[in-house]
CSV table of C-alpha atoms and ligand atoms in Angstrom, one decimal:
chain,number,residue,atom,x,y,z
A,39,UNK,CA,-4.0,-16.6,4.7
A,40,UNK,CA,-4.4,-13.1,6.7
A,41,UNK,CA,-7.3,-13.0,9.2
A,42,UNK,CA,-8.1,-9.3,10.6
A,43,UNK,CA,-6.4,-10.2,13.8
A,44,UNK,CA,-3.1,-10.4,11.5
A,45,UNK,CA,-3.2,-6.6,11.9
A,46,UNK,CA,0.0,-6.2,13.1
A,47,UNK,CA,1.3,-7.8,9.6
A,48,UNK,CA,-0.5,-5.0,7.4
A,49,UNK,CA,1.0,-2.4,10.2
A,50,UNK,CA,4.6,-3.4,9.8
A,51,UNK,CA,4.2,-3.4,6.1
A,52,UNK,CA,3.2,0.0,6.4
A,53,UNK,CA,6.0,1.0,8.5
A,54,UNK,CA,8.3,-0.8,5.6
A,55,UNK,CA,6.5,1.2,3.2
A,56,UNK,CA,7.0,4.4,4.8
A,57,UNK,CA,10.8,3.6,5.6
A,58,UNK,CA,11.5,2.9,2.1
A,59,UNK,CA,9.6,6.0,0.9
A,60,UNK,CA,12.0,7.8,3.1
A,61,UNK,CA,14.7,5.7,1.9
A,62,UNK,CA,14.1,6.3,-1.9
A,63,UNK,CA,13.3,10.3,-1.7
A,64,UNK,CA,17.1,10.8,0.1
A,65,UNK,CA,18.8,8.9,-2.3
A,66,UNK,CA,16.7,10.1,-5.7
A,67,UNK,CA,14.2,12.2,-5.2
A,68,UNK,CA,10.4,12.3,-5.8
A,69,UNK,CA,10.8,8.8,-7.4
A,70,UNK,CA,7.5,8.1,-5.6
A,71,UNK,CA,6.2,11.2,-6.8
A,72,UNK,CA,7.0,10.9,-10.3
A,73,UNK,CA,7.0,6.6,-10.9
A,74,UNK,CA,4.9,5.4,-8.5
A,75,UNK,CA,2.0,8.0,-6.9
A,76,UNK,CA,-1.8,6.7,-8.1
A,77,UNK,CA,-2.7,10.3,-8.9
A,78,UNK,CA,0.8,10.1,-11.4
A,79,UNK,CA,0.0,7.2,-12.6
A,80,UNK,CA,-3.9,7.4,-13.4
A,81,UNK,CA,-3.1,11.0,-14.7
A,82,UNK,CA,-0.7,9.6,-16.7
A,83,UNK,CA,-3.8,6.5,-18.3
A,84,UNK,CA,-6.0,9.6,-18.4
A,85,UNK,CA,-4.2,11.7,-20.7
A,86,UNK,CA,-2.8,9.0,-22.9
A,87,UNK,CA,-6.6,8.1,-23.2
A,88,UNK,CA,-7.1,12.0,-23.9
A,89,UNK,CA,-4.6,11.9,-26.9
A,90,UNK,CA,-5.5,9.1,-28.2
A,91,UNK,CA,-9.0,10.3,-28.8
A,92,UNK,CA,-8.0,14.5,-28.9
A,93,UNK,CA,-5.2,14.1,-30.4
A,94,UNK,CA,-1.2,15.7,-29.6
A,95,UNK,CA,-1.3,18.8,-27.4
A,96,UNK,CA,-1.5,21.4,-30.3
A,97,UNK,CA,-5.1,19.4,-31.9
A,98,UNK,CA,-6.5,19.6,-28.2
A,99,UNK,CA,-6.1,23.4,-27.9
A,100,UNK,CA,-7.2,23.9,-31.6
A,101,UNK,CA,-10.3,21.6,-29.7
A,102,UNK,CA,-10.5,23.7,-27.7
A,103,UNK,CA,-11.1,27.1,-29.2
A,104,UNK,CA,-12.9,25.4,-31.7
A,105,UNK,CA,-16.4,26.6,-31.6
A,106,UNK,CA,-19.4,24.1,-30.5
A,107,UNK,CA,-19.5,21.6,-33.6
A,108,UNK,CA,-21.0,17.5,-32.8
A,109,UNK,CA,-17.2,16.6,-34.0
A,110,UNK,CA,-16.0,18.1,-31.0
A,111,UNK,CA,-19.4,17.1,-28.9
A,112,UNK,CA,-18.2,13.3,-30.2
A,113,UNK,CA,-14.8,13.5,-29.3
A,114,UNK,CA,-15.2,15.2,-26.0
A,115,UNK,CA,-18.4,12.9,-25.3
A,116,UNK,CA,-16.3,9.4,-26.1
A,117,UNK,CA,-13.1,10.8,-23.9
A,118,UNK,CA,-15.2,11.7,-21.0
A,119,UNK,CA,-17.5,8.0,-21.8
A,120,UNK,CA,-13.7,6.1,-21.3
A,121,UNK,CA,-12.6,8.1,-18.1
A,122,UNK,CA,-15.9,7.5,-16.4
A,123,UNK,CA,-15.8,3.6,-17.0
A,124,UNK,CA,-12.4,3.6,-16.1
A,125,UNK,CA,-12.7,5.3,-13.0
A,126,UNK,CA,-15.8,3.1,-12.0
A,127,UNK,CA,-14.0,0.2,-13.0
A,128,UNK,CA,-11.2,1.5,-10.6
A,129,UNK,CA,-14.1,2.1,-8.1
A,130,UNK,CA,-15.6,-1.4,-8.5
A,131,UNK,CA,-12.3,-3.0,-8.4
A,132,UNK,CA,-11.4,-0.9,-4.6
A,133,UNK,CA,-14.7,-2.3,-3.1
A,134,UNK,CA,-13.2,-5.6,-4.4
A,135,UNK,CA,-10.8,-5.9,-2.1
A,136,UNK,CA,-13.8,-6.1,0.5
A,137,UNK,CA,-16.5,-7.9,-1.2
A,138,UNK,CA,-16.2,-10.5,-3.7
A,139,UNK,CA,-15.7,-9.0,-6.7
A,140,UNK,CA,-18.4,-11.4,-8.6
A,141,UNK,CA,-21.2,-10.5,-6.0
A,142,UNK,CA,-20.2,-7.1,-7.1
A,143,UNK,CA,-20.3,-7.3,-10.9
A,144,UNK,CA,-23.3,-9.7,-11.1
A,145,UNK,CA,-25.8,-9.3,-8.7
A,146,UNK,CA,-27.4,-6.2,-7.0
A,147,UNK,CA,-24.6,-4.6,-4.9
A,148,UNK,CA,-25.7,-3.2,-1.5
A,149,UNK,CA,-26.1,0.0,-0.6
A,150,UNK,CA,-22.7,0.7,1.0
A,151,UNK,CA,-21.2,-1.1,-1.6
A,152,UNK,CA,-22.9,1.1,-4.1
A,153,UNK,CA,-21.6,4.3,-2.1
A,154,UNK,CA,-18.4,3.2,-2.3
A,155,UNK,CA,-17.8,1.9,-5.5
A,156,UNK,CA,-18.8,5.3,-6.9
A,157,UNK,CA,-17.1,7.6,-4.4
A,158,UNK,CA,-13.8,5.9,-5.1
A,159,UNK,CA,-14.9,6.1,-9.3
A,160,UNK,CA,-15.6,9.9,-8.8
A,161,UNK,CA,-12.6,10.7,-7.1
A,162,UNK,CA,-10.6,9.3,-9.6
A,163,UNK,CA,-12.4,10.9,-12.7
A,164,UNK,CA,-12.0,14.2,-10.5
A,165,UNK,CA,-8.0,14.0,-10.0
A,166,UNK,CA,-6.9,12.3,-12.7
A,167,UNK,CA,-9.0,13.2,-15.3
A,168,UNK,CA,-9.7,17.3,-14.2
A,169,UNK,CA,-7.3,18.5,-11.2
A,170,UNK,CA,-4.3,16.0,-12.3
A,171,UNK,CA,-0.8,17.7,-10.5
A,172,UNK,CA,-3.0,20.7,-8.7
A,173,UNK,CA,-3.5,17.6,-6.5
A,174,UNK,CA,0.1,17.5,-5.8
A,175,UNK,CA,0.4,21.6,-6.1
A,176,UNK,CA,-1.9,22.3,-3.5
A,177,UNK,CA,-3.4,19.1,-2.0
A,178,UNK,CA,-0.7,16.1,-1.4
A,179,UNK,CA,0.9,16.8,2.2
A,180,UNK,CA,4.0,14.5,1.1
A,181,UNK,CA,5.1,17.1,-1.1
A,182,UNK,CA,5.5,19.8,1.1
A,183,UNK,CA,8.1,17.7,3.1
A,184,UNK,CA,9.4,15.6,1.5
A,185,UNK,CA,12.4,18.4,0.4
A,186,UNK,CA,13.6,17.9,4.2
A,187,UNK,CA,14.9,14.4,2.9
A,188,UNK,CA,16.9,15.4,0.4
A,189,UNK,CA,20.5,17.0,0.2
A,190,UNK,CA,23.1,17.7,-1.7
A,191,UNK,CA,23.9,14.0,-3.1
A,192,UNK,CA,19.9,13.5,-3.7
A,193,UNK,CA,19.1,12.6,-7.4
A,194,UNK,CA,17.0,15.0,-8.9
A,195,UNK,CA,15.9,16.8,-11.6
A,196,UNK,CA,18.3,19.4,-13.1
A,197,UNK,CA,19.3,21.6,-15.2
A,198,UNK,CA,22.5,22.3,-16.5
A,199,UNK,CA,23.0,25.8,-15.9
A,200,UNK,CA,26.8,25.7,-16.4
A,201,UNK,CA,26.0,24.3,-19.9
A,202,UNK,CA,23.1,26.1,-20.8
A,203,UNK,CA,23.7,29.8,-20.0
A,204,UNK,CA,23.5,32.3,-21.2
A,205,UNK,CA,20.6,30.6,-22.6
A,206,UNK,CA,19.5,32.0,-26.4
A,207,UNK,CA,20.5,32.1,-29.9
A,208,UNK,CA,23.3,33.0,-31.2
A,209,UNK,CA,27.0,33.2,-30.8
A,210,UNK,CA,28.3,32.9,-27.2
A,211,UNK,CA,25.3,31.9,-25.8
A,212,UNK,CA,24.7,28.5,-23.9
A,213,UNK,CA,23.1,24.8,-24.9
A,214,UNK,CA,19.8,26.2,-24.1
A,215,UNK,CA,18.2,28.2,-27.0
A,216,UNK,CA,15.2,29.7,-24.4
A,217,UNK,CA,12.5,27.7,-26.4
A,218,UNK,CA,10.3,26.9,-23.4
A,219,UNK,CA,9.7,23.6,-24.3
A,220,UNK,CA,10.7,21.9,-20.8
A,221,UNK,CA,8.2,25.0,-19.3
A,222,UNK,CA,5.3,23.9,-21.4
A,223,UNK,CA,5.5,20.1,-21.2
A,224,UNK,CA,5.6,20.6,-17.1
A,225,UNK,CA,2.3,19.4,-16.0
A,226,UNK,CA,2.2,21.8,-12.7
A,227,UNK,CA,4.1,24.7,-15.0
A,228,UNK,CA,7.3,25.5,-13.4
A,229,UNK,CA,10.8,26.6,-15.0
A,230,UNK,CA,13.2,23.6,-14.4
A,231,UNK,CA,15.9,26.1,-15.2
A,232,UNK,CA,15.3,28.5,-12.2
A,233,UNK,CA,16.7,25.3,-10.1
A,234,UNK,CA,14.7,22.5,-7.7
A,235,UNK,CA,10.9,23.9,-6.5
A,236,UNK,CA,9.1,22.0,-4.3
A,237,UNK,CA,5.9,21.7,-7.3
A,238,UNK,CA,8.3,19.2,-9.3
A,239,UNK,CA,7.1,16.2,-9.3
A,240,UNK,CA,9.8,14.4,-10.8
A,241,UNK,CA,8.1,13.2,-14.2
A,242,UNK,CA,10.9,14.0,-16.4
A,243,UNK,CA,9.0,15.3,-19.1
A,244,UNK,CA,11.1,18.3,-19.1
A,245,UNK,CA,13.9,15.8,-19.5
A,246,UNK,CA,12.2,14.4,-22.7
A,247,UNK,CA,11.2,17.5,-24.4
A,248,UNK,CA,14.4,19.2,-23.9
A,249,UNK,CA,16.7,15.5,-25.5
A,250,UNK,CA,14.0,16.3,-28.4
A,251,UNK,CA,15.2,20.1,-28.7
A,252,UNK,CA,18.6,18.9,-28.2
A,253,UNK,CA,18.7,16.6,-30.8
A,254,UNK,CA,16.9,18.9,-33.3
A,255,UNK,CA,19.8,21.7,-32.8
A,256,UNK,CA,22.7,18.9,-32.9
A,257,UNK,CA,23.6,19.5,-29.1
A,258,UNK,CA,24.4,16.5,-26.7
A,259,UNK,CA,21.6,15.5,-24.8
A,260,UNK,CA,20.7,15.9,-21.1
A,261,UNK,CA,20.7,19.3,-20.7
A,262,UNK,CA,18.6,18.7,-18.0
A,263,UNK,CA,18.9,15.3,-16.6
A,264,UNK,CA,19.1,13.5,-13.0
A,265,UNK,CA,21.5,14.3,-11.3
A,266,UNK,CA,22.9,15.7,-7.7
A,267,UNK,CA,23.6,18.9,-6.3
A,268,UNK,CA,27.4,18.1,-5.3
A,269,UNK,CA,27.9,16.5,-8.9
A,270,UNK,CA,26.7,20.2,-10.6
A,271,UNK,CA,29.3,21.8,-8.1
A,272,UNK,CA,32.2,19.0,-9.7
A,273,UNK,CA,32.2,17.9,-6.6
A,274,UNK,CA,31.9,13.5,-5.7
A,275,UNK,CA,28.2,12.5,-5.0
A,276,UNK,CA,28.5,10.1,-1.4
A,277,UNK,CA,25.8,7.8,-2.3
A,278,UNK,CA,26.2,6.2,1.3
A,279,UNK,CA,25.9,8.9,4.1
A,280,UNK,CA,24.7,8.8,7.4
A,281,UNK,CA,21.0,9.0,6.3
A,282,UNK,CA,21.3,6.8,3.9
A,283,UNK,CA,22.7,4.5,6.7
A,284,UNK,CA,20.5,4.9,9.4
A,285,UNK,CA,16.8,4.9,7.0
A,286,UNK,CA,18.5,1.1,5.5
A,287,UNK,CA,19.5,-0.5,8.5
A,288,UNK,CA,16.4,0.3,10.3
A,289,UNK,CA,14.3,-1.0,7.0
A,290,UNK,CA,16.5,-3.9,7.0
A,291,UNK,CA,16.0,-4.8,10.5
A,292,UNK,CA,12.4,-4.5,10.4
A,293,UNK,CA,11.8,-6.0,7.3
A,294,UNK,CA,14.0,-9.0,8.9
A,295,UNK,CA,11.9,-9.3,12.0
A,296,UNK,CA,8.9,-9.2,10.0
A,297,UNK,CA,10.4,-12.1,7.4
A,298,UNK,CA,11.2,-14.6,10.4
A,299,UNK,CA,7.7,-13.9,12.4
A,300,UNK,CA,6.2,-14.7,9.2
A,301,UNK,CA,8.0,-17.7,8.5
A,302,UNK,CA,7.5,-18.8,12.5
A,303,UNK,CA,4.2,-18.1,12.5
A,304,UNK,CA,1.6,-20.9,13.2
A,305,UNK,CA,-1.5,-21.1,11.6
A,306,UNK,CA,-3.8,-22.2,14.2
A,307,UNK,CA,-5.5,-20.0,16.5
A,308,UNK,CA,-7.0,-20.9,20.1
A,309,UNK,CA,-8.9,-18.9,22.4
A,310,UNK,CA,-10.3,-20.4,25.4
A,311,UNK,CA,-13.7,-19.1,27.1
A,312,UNK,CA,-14.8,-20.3,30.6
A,313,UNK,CA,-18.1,-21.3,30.2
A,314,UNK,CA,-19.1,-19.2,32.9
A,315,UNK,CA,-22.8,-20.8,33.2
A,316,UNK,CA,-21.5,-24.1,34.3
A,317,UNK,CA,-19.8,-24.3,37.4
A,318,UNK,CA,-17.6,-26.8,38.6
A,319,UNK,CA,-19.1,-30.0,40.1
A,320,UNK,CA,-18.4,-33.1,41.1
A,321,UNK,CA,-18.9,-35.8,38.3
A,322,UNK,CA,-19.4,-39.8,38.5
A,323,UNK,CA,-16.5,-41.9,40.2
A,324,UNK,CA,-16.4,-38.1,42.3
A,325,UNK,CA,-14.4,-36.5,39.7
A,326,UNK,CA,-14.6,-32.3,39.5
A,327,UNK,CA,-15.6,-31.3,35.8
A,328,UNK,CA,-15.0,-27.4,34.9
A,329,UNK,CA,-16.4,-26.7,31.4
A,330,UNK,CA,-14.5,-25.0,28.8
A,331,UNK,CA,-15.6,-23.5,25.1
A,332,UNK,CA,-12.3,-23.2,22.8
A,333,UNK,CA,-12.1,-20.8,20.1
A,334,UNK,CA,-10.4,-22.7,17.2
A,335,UNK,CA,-9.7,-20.7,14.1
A,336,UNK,CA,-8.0,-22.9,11.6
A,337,UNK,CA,-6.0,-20.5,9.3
A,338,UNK,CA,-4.6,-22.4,6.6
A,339,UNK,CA,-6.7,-23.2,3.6
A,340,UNK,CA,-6.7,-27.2,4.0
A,341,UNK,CA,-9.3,-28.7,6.4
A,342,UNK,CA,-7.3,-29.8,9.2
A,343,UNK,CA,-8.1,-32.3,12.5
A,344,UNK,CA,-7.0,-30.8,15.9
A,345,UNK,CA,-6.2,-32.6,19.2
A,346,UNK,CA,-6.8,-31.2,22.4
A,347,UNK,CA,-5.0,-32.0,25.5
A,348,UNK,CA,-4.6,-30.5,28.9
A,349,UNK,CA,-2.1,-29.9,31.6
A,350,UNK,CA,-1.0,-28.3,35.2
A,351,UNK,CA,-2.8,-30.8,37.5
A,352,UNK,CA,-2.6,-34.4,38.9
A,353,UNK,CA,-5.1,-36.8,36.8
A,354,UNK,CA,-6.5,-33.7,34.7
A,355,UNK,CA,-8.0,-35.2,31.0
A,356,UNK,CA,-10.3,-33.9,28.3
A,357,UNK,CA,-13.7,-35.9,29.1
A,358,UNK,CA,-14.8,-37.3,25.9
A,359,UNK,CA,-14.1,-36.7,22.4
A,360,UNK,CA,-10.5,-34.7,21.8
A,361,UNK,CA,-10.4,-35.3,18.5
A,362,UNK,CA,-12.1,-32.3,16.0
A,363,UNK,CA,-12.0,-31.5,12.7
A,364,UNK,CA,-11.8,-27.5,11.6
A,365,UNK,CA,-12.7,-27.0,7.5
A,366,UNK,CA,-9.7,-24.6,5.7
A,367,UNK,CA,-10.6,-21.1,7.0
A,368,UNK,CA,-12.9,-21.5,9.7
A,369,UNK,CA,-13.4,-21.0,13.2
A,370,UNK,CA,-15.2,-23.5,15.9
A,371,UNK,CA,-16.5,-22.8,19.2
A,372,UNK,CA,-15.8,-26.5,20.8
A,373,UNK,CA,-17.2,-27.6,24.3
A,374,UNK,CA,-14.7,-29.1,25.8
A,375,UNK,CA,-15.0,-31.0,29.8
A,376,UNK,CA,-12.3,-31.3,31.5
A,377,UNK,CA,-11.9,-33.5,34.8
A,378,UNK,CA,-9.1,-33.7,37.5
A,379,UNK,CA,-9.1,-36.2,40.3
A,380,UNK,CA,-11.7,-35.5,43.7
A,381,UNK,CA,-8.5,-34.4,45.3
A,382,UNK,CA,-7.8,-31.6,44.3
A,383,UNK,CA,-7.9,-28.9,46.7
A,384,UNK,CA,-10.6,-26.1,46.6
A,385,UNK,CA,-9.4,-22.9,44.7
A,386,UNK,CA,-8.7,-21.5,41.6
A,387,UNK,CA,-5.6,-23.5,39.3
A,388,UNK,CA,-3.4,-23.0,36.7
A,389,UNK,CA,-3.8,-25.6,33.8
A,390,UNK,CA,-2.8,-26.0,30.0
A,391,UNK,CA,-4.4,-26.4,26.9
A,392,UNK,CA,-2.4,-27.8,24.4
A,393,UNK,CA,-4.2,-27.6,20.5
A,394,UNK,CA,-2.6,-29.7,18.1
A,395,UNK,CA,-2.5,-30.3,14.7
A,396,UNK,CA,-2.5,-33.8,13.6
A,397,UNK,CA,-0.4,-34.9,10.7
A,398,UNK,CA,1.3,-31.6,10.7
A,399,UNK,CA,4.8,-31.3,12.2
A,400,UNK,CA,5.1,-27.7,14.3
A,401,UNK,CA,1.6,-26.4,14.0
A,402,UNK,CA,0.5,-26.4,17.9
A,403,UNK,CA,-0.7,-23.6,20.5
A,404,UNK,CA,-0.5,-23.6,24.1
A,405,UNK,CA,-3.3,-21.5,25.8
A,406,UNK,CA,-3.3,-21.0,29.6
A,407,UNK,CA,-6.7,-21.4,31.6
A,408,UNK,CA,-8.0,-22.0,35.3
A,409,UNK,CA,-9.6,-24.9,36.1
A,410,UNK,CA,-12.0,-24.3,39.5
A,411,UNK,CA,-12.7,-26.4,42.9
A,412,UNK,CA,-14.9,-25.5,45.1
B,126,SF4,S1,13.7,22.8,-23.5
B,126,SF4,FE1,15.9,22.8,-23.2
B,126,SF4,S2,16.6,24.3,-24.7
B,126,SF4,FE2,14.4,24.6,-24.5
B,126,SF4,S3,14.2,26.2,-22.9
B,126,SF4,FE3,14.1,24.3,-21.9
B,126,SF4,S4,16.2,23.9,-21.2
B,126,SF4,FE4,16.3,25.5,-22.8
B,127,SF4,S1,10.1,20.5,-13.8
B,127,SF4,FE1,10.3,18.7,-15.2
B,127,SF4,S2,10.2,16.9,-13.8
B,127,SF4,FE2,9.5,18.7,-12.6
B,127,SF4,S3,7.3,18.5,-12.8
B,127,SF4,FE3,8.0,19.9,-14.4
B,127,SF4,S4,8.3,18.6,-16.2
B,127,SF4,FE4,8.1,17.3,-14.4
């Protein structure tokens, strides 16, 4: 179980993520971009729910010049019903993450809750289901540099132009018969075949539409296809170069450290707080007591007991009960006394709480303190 001060664990996954971002885009491309991007992929849902209910891409521009009829009010009515409870669902299912998802769903939802749930549900109807790739075009910052990672052994999209040119019909001409079909499927409407532009997003729906005109003419397939720079020049593709290299073994040395810290890590939490109102003073049988409160967060999700013991001076004990129990994912505030022998000297010392789990091999946290004569 993650508590918020397991911050560090959601940084270094962030860190990973944004290594192996890097990682990906040198070796092939906008993979992010075209695979793996929410604005892709709820674009993607959106306009498979659009042609579902529109129909192919020719019915939805006949739609569309169609005058004002209550076919089309019913269709375009039922399409825009299905992207707004999607993207409130999405909405619903965001604030989830930070409010029980039942409280959210069956009773009233608060305010900020509300706020929230809709922003989040609005901004996805708004770029998935109306501004779709001008988000990437003109909005997404990781396109515009993301070219600086690649090179000349980066997969990407390309076309053939050895193959295809001259493109037309017709004796001596090329593979490509200049039927446009790879610029009209391209959702932000560029011309594969005037080479790599930073608006690709990678989709491969040029790829698609041109196999389908391929396959119609009797022409092999992948006219335009993944591939790399150096492998369109004839020359070998190094699928391990220095960046390559350097962007793995840092992810892999990271993502090691963060692997073993995880594995090491102890789930038990102490924090110990001078109880500042209570000053040292001299107890029965002229014992000095100093009183402590310890912060106990048990982080595992099984109610555990916890032994508390101290260190660092001569006769030093925890007065009274040691022994308490934590439920599974809670935290105490304990009083704890502790007492050290009348001869101490006066002063300010060094001493050692030790927190222990019992019946649990390993789980144990050592928390320094002072402990006060006066
Ligand atoms: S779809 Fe293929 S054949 Fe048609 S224009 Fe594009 S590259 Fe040429
Ligand atoms: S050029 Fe091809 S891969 Fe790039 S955005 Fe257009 S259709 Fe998608």
């Amino acid at each position: 179980m993650f508590w918020p001060q397991d911050i560090i664990y959601l940084t270094v996954l962030l860190i990973i993520s944004a290594l192996a971002l890097f990682l990906f885009t040198a070796v092939a491309g906008r993979l992010w971009c075209g695979y793996a991007c929410p604005q892709t992929v709820y674009t993607e849902i959106f306009m498979w729910i659009e042609r579902v209910i529109e129909g192919d891409r020719n019915a939805r521009m006949r739609l569309d010049k169609e005058g004002f009829s209550s076919k089309k009010l019913a269709l375009k009515g039922v399409k825009h019903g299905v992207w707004l409870a999607l993207a409130l669902w999405t909405g619903i299912t965001f604030v989830g993450y930070f409010t029980p998802i039942r409280e959210l769903v069956t009773s009233a939802p608060g305010a900020w809750e509300s706020f929230w749930a809709l922003f989040y549900g609005f901004a996805t109807y708004g770029n998935a289901g109306w501004m779709r790739e001008q988000v990437c075009k003109y909005m997404c910052p990781y396109a515009r540099f993301q070219s600086a990672m690649f090179d000349k052994d980066t997969l990407v999209i390309t076309y053939d132009r050895a193959r295809g040119e001259p493109r037309g019909k017709g004796e001596g001409k090329g593979d490509c018969i200049d039927c446009s079909i790879c610029v009209q499927v391209c959702p932000t409407g560029i011309d594969i075949r005037n080479g790599l532009q930073y608006e690709c997003i990678g989709c491969a729906a040029c790829i698609d539409g041109c196999d389908q005109v391929m396959e119609k003419i009797g022409r092999p397939k992948k006219l335009i296809r993944y591939s790399t720079t150096h492998a369109m020049e004839s020359k070998p593709t190094r699928l391990f170069r220095p960046r390559v290299l350097v962007y793995s073994a840092i992810l892999a040395l990271i993502a090691t450290a963060a692997t073993a810290s995880l594995y090491l890590r102890v789930p038990l939490r102490v924090d110990v707080i001078r109880d500042r109102a209570a000053i040292a003073r001299e107890v029965e049988g002229g014992l000095i007591e100093n009183v402590y409160r310890l912060q106990i967060m048990n982080t595992t999700e099984q109610a555990r007991a916890f032994d508390i013991n101290v260190s660092g001076l001569p006769g030093i004990l925890v007065w009274g009960e040691n022994i308490t129990g934590i439920p599974a994912a809670e935290t105490r505030m304990v009083p704890v006394r502790v007492r050290a022998d009348a001869a101490t000297p006066s002063g300010s010392h060094p001493i050692e709480f030790t927190v222990r789990a019992l019946g649990v091999e390993g789980v144990e946290v050592r928390e320094n303190a002072v402990f006060i004569v006066r």
